[in-house]
Short mmCIF file of C-alpha atoms and ligand atoms in Angstrom, two decimals:
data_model
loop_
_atom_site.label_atom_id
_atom_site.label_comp_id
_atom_site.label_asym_id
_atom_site.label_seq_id
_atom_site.Cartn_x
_atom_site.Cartn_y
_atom_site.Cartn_z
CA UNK V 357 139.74 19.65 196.47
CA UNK V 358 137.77 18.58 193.03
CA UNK V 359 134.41 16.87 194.17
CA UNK V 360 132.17 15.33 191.17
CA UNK V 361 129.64 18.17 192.02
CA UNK V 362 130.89 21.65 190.90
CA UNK V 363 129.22 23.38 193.77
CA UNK V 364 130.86 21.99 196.57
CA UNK V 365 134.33 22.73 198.33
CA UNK V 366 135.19 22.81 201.43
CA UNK V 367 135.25 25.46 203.74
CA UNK V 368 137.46 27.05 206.85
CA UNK V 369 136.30 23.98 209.63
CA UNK V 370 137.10 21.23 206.99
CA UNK V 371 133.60 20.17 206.23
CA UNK V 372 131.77 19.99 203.07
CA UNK V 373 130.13 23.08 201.96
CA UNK V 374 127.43 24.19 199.31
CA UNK V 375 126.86 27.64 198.40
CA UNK V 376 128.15 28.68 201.25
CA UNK V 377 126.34 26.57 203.55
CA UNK V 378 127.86 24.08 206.08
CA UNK V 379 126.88 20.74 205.33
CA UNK V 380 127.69 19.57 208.69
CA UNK V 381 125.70 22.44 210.72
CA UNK V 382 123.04 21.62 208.05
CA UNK V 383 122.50 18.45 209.05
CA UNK V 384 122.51 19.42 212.67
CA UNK V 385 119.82 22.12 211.89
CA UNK V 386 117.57 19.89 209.77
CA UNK V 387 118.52 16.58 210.92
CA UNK V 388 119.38 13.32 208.66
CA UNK V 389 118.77 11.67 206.27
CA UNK V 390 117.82 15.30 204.37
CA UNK V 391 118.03 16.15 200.62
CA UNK V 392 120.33 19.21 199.58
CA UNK V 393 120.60 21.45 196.50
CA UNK V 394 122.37 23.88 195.16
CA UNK V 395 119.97 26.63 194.16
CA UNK V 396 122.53 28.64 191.69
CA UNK V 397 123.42 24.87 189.92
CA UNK V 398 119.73 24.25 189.00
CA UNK V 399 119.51 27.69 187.30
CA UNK V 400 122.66 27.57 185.98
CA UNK V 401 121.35 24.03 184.06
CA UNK V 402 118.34 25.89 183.19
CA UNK V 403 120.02 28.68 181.55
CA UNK V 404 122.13 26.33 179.54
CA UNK V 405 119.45 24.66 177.56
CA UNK V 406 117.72 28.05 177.20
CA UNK V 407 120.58 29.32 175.81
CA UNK V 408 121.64 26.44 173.54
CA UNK V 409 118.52 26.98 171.45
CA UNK V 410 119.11 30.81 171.33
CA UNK V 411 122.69 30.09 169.96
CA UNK V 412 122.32 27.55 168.03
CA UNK V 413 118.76 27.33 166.36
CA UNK V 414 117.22 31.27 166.66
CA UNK V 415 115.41 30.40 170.16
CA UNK V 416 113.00 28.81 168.24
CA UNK V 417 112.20 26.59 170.32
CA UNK V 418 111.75 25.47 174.15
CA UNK V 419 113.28 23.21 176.58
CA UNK V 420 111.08 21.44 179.15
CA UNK V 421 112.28 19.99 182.70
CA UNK V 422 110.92 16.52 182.55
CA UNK V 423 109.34 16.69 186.05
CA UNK V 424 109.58 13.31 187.52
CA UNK V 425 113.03 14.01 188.30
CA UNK V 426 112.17 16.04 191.10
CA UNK V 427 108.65 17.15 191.28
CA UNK V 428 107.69 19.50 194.37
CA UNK V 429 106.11 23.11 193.90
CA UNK V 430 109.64 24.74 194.54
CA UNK V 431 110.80 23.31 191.83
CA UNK V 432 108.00 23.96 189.31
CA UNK V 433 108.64 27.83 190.67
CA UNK V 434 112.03 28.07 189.55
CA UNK V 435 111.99 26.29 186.60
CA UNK V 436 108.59 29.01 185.12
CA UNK V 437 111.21 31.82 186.43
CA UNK V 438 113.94 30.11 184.09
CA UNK V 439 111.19 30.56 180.78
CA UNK V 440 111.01 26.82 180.88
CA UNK V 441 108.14 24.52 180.25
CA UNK V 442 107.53 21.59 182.22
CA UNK V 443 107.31 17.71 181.41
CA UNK V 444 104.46 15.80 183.51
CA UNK V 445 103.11 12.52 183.45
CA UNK V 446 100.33 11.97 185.94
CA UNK V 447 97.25 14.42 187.40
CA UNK V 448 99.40 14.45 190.40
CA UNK V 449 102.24 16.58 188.46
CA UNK V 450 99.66 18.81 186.79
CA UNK V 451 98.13 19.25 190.18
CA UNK V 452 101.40 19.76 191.64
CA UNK V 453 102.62 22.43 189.00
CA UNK V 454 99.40 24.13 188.43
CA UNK V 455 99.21 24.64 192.63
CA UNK V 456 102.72 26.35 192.20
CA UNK V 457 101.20 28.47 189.43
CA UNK V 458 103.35 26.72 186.83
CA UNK V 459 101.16 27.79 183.45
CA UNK V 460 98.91 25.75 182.14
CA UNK V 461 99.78 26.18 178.60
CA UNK V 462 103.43 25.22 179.32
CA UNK V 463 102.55 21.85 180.73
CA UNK V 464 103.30 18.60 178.27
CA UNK V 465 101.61 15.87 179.32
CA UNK V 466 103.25 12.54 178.76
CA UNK V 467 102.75 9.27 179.76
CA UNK V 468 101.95 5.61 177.75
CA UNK V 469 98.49 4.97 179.57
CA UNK V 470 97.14 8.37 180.94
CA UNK V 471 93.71 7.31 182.73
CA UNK V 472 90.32 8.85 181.41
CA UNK V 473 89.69 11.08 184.48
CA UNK V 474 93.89 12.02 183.96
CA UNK V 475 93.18 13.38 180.36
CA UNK V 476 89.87 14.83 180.91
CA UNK V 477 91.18 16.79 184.13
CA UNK V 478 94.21 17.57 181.92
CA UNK V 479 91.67 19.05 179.27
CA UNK V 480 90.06 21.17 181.42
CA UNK V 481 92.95 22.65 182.92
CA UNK V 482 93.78 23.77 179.62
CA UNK V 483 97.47 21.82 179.32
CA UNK V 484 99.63 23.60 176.39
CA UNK V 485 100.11 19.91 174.20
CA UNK V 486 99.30 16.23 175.11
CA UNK V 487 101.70 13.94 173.63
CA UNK V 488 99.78 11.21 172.87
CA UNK V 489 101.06 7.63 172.97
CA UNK V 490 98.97 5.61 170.88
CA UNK V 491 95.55 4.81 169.20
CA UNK V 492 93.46 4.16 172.73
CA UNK V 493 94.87 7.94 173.66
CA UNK V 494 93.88 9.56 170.88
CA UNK V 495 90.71 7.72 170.76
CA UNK V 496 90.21 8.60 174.34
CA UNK V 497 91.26 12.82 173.97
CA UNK V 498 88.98 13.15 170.53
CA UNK V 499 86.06 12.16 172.54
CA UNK V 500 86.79 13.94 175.43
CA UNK V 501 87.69 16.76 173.77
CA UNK V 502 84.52 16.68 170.93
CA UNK V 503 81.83 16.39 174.73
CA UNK V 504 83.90 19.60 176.29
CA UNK V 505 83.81 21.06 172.70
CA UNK V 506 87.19 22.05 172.44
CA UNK V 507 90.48 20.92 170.23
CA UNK V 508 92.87 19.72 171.53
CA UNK V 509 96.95 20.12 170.86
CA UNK V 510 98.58 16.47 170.16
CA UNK V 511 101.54 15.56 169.65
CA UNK V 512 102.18 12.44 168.82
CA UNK V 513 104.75 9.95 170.53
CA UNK V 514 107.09 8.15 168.15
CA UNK V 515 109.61 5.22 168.59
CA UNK V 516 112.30 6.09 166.20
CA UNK V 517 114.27 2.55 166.50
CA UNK V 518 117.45 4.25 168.10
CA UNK V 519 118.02 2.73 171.35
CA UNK V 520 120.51 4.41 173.61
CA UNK V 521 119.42 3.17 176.94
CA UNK V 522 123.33 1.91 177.49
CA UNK V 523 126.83 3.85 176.81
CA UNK V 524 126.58 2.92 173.26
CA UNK V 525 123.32 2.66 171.13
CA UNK V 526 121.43 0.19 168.94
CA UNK V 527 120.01 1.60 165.41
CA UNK V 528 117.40 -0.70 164.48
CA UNK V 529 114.98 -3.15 166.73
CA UNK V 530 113.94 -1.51 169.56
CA UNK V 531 110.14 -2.07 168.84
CA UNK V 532 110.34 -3.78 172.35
CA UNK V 533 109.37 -0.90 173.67
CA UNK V 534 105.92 0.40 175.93
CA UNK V 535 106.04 3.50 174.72
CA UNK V 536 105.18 5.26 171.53
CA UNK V 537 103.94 4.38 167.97
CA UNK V 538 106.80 2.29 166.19
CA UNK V 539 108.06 3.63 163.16
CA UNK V 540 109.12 0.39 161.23
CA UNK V 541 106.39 -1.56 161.53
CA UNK V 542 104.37 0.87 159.53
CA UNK V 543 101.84 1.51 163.37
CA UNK V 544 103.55 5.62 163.37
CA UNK V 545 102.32 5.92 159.74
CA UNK V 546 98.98 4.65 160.48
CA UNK V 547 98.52 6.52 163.97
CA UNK V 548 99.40 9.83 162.15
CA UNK V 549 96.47 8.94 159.47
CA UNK V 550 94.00 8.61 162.08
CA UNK V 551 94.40 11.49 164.35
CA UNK V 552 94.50 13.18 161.01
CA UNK V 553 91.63 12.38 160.58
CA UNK V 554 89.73 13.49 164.10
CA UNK V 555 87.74 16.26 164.28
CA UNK V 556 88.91 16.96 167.82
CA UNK V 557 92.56 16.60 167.37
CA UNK V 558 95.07 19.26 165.96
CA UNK V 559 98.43 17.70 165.33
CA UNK V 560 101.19 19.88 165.92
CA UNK V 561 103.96 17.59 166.03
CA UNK V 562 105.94 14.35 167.03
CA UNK V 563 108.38 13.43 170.01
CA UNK V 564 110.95 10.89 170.64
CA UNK V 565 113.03 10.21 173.26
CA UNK V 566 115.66 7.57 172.91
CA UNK V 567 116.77 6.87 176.32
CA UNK V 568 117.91 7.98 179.78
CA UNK V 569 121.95 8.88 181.02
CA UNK V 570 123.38 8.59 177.76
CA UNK V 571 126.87 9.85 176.68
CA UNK V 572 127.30 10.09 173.60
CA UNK V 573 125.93 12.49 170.84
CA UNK V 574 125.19 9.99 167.90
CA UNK V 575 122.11 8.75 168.75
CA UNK V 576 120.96 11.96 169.26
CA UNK V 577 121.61 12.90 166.00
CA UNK V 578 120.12 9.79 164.31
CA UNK V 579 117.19 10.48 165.78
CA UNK V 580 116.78 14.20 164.75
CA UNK V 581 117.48 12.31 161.47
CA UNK V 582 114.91 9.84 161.82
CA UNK V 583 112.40 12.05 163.00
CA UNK V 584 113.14 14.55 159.93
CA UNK V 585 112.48 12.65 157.60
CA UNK V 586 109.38 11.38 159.38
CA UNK V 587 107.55 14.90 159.57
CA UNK V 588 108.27 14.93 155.56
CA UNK V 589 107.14 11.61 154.53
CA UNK V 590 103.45 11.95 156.65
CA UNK V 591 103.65 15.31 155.39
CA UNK V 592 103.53 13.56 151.64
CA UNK V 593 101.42 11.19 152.79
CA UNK V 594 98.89 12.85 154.96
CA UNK V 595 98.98 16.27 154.33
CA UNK V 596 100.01 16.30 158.12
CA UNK V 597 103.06 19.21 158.47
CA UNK V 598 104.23 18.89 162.18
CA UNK V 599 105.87 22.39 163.24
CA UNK V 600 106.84 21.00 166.18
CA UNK V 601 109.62 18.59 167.14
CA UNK V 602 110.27 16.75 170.53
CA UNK V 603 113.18 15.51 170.72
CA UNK V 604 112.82 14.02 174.09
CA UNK V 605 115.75 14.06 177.23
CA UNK V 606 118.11 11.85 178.46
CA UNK V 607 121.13 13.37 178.90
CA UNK V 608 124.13 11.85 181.06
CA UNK V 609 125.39 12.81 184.52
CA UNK V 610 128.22 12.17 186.52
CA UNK V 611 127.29 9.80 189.19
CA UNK V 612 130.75 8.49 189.60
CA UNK V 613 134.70 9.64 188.16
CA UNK V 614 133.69 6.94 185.05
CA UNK V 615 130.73 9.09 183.99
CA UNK V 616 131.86 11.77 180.75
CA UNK V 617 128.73 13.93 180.33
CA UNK V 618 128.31 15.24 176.58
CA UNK V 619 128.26 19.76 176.97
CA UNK V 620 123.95 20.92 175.82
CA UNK V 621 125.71 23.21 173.52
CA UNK V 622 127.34 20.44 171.73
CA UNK V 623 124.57 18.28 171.93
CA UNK V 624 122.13 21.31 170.32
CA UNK V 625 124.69 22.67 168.48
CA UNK V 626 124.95 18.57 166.39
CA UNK V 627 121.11 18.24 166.33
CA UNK V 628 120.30 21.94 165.18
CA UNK V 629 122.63 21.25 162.25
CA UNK V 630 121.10 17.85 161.52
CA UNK V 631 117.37 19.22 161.62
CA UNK V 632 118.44 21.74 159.16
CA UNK V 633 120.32 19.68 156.87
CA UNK V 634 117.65 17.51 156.56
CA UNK V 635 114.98 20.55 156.60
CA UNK V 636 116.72 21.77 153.29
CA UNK V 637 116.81 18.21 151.59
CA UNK V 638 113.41 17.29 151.90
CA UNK V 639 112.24 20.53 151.35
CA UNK V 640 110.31 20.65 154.94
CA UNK V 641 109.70 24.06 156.98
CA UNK V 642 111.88 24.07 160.27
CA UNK V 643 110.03 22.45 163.05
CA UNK V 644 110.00 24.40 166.89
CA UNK V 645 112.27 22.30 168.50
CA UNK V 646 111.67 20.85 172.06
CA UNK V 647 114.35 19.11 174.37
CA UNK V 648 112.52 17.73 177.87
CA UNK V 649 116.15 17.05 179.79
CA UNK V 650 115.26 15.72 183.75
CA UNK V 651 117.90 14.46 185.12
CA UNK V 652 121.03 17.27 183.53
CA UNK V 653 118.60 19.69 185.50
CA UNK V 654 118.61 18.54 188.99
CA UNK V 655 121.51 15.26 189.49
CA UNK V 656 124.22 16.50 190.18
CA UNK V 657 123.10 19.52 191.52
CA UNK V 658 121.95 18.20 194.87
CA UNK V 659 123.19 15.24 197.34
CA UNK V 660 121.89 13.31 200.68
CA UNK V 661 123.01 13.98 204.04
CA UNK V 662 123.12 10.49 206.21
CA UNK V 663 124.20 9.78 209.46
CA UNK V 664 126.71 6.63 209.84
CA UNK V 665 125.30 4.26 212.63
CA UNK V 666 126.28 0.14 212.32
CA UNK V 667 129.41 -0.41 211.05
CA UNK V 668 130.06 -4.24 210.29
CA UNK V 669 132.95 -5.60 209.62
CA UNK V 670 133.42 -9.34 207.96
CA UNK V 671 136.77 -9.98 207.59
CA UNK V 672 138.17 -11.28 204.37
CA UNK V 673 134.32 -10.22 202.74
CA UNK V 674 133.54 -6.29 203.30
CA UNK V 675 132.14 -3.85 205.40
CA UNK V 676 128.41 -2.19 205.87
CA UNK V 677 128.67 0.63 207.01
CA UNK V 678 124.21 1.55 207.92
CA UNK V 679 123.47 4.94 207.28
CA UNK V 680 119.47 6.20 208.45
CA UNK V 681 118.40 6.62 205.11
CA UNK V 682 118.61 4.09 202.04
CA UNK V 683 115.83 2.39 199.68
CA UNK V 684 112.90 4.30 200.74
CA UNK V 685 114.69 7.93 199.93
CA UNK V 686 117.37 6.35 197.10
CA UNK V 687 115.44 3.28 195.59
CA UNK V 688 118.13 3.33 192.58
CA UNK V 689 120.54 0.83 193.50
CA UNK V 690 117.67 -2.12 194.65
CA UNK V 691 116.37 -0.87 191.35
CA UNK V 692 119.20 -0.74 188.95
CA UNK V 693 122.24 -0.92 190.92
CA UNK V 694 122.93 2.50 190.08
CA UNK V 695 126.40 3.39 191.60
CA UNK V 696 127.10 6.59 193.30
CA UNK V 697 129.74 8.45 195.35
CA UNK V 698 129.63 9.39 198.98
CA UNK V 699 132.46 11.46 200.77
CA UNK V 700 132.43 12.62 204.16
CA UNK V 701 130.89 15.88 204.93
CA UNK V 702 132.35 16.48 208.39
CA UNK V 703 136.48 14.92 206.48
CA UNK V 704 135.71 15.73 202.93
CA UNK V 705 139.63 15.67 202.39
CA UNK V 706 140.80 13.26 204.62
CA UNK V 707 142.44 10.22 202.36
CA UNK V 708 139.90 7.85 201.21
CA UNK V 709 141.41 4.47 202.12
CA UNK V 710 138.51 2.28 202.77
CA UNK V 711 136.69 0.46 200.63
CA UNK V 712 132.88 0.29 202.05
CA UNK V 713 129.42 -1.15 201.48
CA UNK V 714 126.93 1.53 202.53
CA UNK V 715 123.79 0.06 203.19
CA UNK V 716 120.32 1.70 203.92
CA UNK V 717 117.73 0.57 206.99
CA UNK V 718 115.53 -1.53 205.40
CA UNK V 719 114.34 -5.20 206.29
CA UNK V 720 115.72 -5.95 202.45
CA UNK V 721 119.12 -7.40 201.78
CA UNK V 722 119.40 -5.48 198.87
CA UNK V 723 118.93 -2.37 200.19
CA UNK V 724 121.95 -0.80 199.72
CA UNK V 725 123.10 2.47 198.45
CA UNK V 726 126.37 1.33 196.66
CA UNK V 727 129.47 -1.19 197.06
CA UNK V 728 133.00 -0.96 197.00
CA UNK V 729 133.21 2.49 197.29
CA UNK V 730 135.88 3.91 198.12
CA UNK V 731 135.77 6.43 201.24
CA UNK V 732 137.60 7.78 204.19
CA UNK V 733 137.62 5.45 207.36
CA UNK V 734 133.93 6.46 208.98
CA UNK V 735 133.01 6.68 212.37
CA UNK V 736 129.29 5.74 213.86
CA UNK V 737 127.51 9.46 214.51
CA UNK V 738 129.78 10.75 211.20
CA UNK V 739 127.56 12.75 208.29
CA UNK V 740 128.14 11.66 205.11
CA UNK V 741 127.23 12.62 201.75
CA UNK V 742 125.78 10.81 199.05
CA UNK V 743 126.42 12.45 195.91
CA UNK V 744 124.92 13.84 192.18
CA UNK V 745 121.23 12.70 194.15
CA UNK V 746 118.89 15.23 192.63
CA UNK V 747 117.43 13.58 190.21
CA UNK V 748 114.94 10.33 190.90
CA UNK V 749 115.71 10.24 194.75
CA UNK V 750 112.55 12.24 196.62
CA UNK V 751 110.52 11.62 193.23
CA UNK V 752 110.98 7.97 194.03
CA UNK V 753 110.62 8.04 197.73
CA UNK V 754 108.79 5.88 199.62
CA UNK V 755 107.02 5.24 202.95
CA UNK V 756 108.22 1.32 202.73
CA UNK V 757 108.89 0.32 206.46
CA UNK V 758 106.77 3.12 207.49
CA UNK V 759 110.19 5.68 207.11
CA UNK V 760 108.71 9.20 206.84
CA UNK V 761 110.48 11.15 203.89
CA UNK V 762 113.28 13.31 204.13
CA UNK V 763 113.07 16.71 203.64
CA UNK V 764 113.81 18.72 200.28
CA UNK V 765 116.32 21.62 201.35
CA UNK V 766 117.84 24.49 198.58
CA UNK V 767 121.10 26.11 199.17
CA UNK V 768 121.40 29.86 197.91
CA UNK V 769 123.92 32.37 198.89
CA UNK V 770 124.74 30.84 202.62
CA UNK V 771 121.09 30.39 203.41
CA UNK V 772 118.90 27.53 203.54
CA UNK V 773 115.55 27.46 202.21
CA UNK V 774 113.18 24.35 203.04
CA UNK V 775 111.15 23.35 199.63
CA UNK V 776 109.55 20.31 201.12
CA UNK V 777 109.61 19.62 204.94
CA UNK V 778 110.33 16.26 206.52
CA UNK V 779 107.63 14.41 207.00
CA UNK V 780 106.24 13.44 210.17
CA UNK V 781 104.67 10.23 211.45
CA UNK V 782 101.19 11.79 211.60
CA UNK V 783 101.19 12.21 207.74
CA UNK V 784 101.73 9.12 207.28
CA UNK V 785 98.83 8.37 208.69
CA UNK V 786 96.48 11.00 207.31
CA UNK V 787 94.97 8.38 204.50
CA UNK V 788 94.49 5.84 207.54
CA UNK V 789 90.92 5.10 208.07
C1 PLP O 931 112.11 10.44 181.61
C2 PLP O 931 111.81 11.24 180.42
C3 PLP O 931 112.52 12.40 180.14
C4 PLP O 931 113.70 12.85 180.98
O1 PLP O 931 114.73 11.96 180.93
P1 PLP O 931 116.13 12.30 181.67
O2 PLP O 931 116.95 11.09 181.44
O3 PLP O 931 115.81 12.50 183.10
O4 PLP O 931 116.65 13.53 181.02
C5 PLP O 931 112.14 13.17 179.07
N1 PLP O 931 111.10 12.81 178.29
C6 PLP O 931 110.40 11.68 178.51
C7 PLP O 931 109.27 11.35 177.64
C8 PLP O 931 110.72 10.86 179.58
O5 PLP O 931 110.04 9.74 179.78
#
């Protein structure tokens, strides 16, 4: 039995099983709705981007796990053990990764309006670059950093005009965009002129990042391009030589059988070879390349546990089936109709002949999890699993309704280790006055 989700098959009771843990005795142990990962999966992503940049461009550089996919201290743990960096963009990450011991000087701090009390407290802590978005940031870290009397490591956020936010991409025109200093309208050029120019402010390089679950490695590569030939012309220009390169995340998963991830190696293998080429032409030193994937890391590595409870049938128009769970721990279909897969954990192979609405508990219409997906016929008290949930699922968890959040469970090796516990009713009521 082939499941989108590498790690899971199904064991000698029938039921879904991950790393040699029993999805259905999970559930019964932990209760529902409850987050699960594959410990060995997350490494295993790890390892590959590691080891694309060894292969293919001398190790020099380093990938970063853009946090906000799934930010808990666990997490920031495993990913210092993998020689990773980390991607944050608030004082809560930094707070959370610096109380896991994550180093300070591998933290990149990202973000398009970081507050004043954000970027001093990031300061102070000593944070390894801060990739600055635009002219009120850099304003705002030169005088920070001049008061503190330190200087501070910037690199500076650029929009390249490639937008790949879809399957295919768009090469010029996306200056529509809240992030970053646009390149065509001439705002990069002057940005890079005036944090040149502060006293505070070391420049070490420029970033991009083009988009989120794309497929396809063109864009990519026209935006190692791009960026190239960027770090030589405000090189020319300003005398500003960037030696370091950030070329951002955004790699695909598989959500659902449609979904055709691109392999890292490929993907490094095609932008190592454009960064050079282009390195050569323009006569340019070879930057330290940085790739900040989030979602590659964690997706499909983990899944939700529900338990079925309504099932309601309209005749002739579909059926909800309600699972205890929905928007407030998987906000990503009332946000972008995302589509997923679910399977049953405790009939993973029975045939999947129905074709189901799953909907969460929420007093919102469109608080669903997914339609027309295809599934085995489910029974009220079943468990199911929602699939390739990893990434953007507990980081985007709410308390809407006053539902507590579910808990944050690894699988390694037939054992179960709890990385965030469920919370209770009482903690949702520790800000209460
Ligand atoms: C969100 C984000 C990422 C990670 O994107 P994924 O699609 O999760 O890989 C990386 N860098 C920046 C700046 C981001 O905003």
């Amino acid at each position: 039995m082939q499941f989108i989700m590498d790690c899971l098959n199904v064991n000698e009771k029938g039921h879904l099983q991950m790393s040699g843990c029993d999805l259905v005795e999970v559930a019964e142990r932990f209760g529902t709705p409850a987050y699960v990962l594959d410990e060995a999966t997350v490494r295993k992503n790890c390892r590959a981007y590691v080891d694309s940049i060894k292969k293919y461009y001398g190790g020099n550089g380093l990938a970063l796990y853009a946090s906000k996919a799934l930010s808990c201290k666990y997490m920031y743990r495993l990913i210092a053990e993998e020689g990773m960096g980390a991607d944050v963009v608030s004082g809560g990450e930094i707070y959370t990764a610096l109380s896991a011991g994550f180093p300070a000087e591998r933290l990149y701090f990202h973000g398009n309006n970081k507050t004043l009390d954000e970027l001093e407290y990031a300061i102070k802590c000593g944070v390894g670059r801060i990739v600055a978005d635009n002219r009120t940031e850099l304003e705002r870290i030169n005088k920070i950093a001049g008061e503190l009397g330190v200087c501070v490591k910037v690199i500076i956020r650029i929009t390249p005009g490639v937008d790949a936010h879809t399957h295919s991409f768009i090469k010029t025109g996306q200056i529509d965009s809240k992030f970053g200093a646009i390149l065509e309208t001439g705002e990069a050029d002057e940005i890079v002129g005036l944090a040149a120019s502060m006293e505070n402010i070391e420049v070490t390089g420029f970033h991009c990042h083009i988009g989120s679950q794309i497929f396809e490695l063109a864009p990519f590569e026209l935006a190692a391009e791009i960026m190239m030939n960027f770090i030589a012309d405000m090189r020319e220009k300003h005398g500003v030589t960037a030696r370091e390169l950030d070329l951002g995340g955004g790699f695909g998963i598989k959500y659902t059988e449609k979904d055709t991830p691109i392999d890292y190696g490929e993907y490094m293998h095609a932008v190592s070879k454009t960064v050079k080429r282009v390195a050569a032409e323009r006569d340019i030193p070879l930057p330290f390349i940085i790739v900040e994937p989030g979602r590659s890391v964690v997706a499909e590595a983990g899944l939700t546990l529900y338990t079925v409870g309504t099932i309601k049938e309209i005749p002739g128009i579909r059926t909800y089936v309600s699972i205890d769970g929905g928007m407030t721990d998987n906000p990503r279909y009332i946000l972008y109709q995302s589509e997923y897969t679910a399977v049953s954990a405790e009939n993973p192979e029975a045939l999947r002949n129905s074709v189901i609405t799953l909907a969460g508990k929420c007093c919102e219409s469109g608080d669903l999890i997914g339609e027309n997906m295809e599934i085995s016929k489910l029974h009220t008290g079943e468990i199911v699993a929602v699939l390739s949930t990893g990434a953007y699922n507990y980081s985007m968890a709410s308390n809407y309704n006053r539902i507590p959040r579910p808990p944050v469970l690894f699988a390694a090796d037939g054992e179960i280790k709890t990385a965030v516990r469920r919370e209770t009713y009482e903690d949702m009521l520790i800000c209460d006055m």
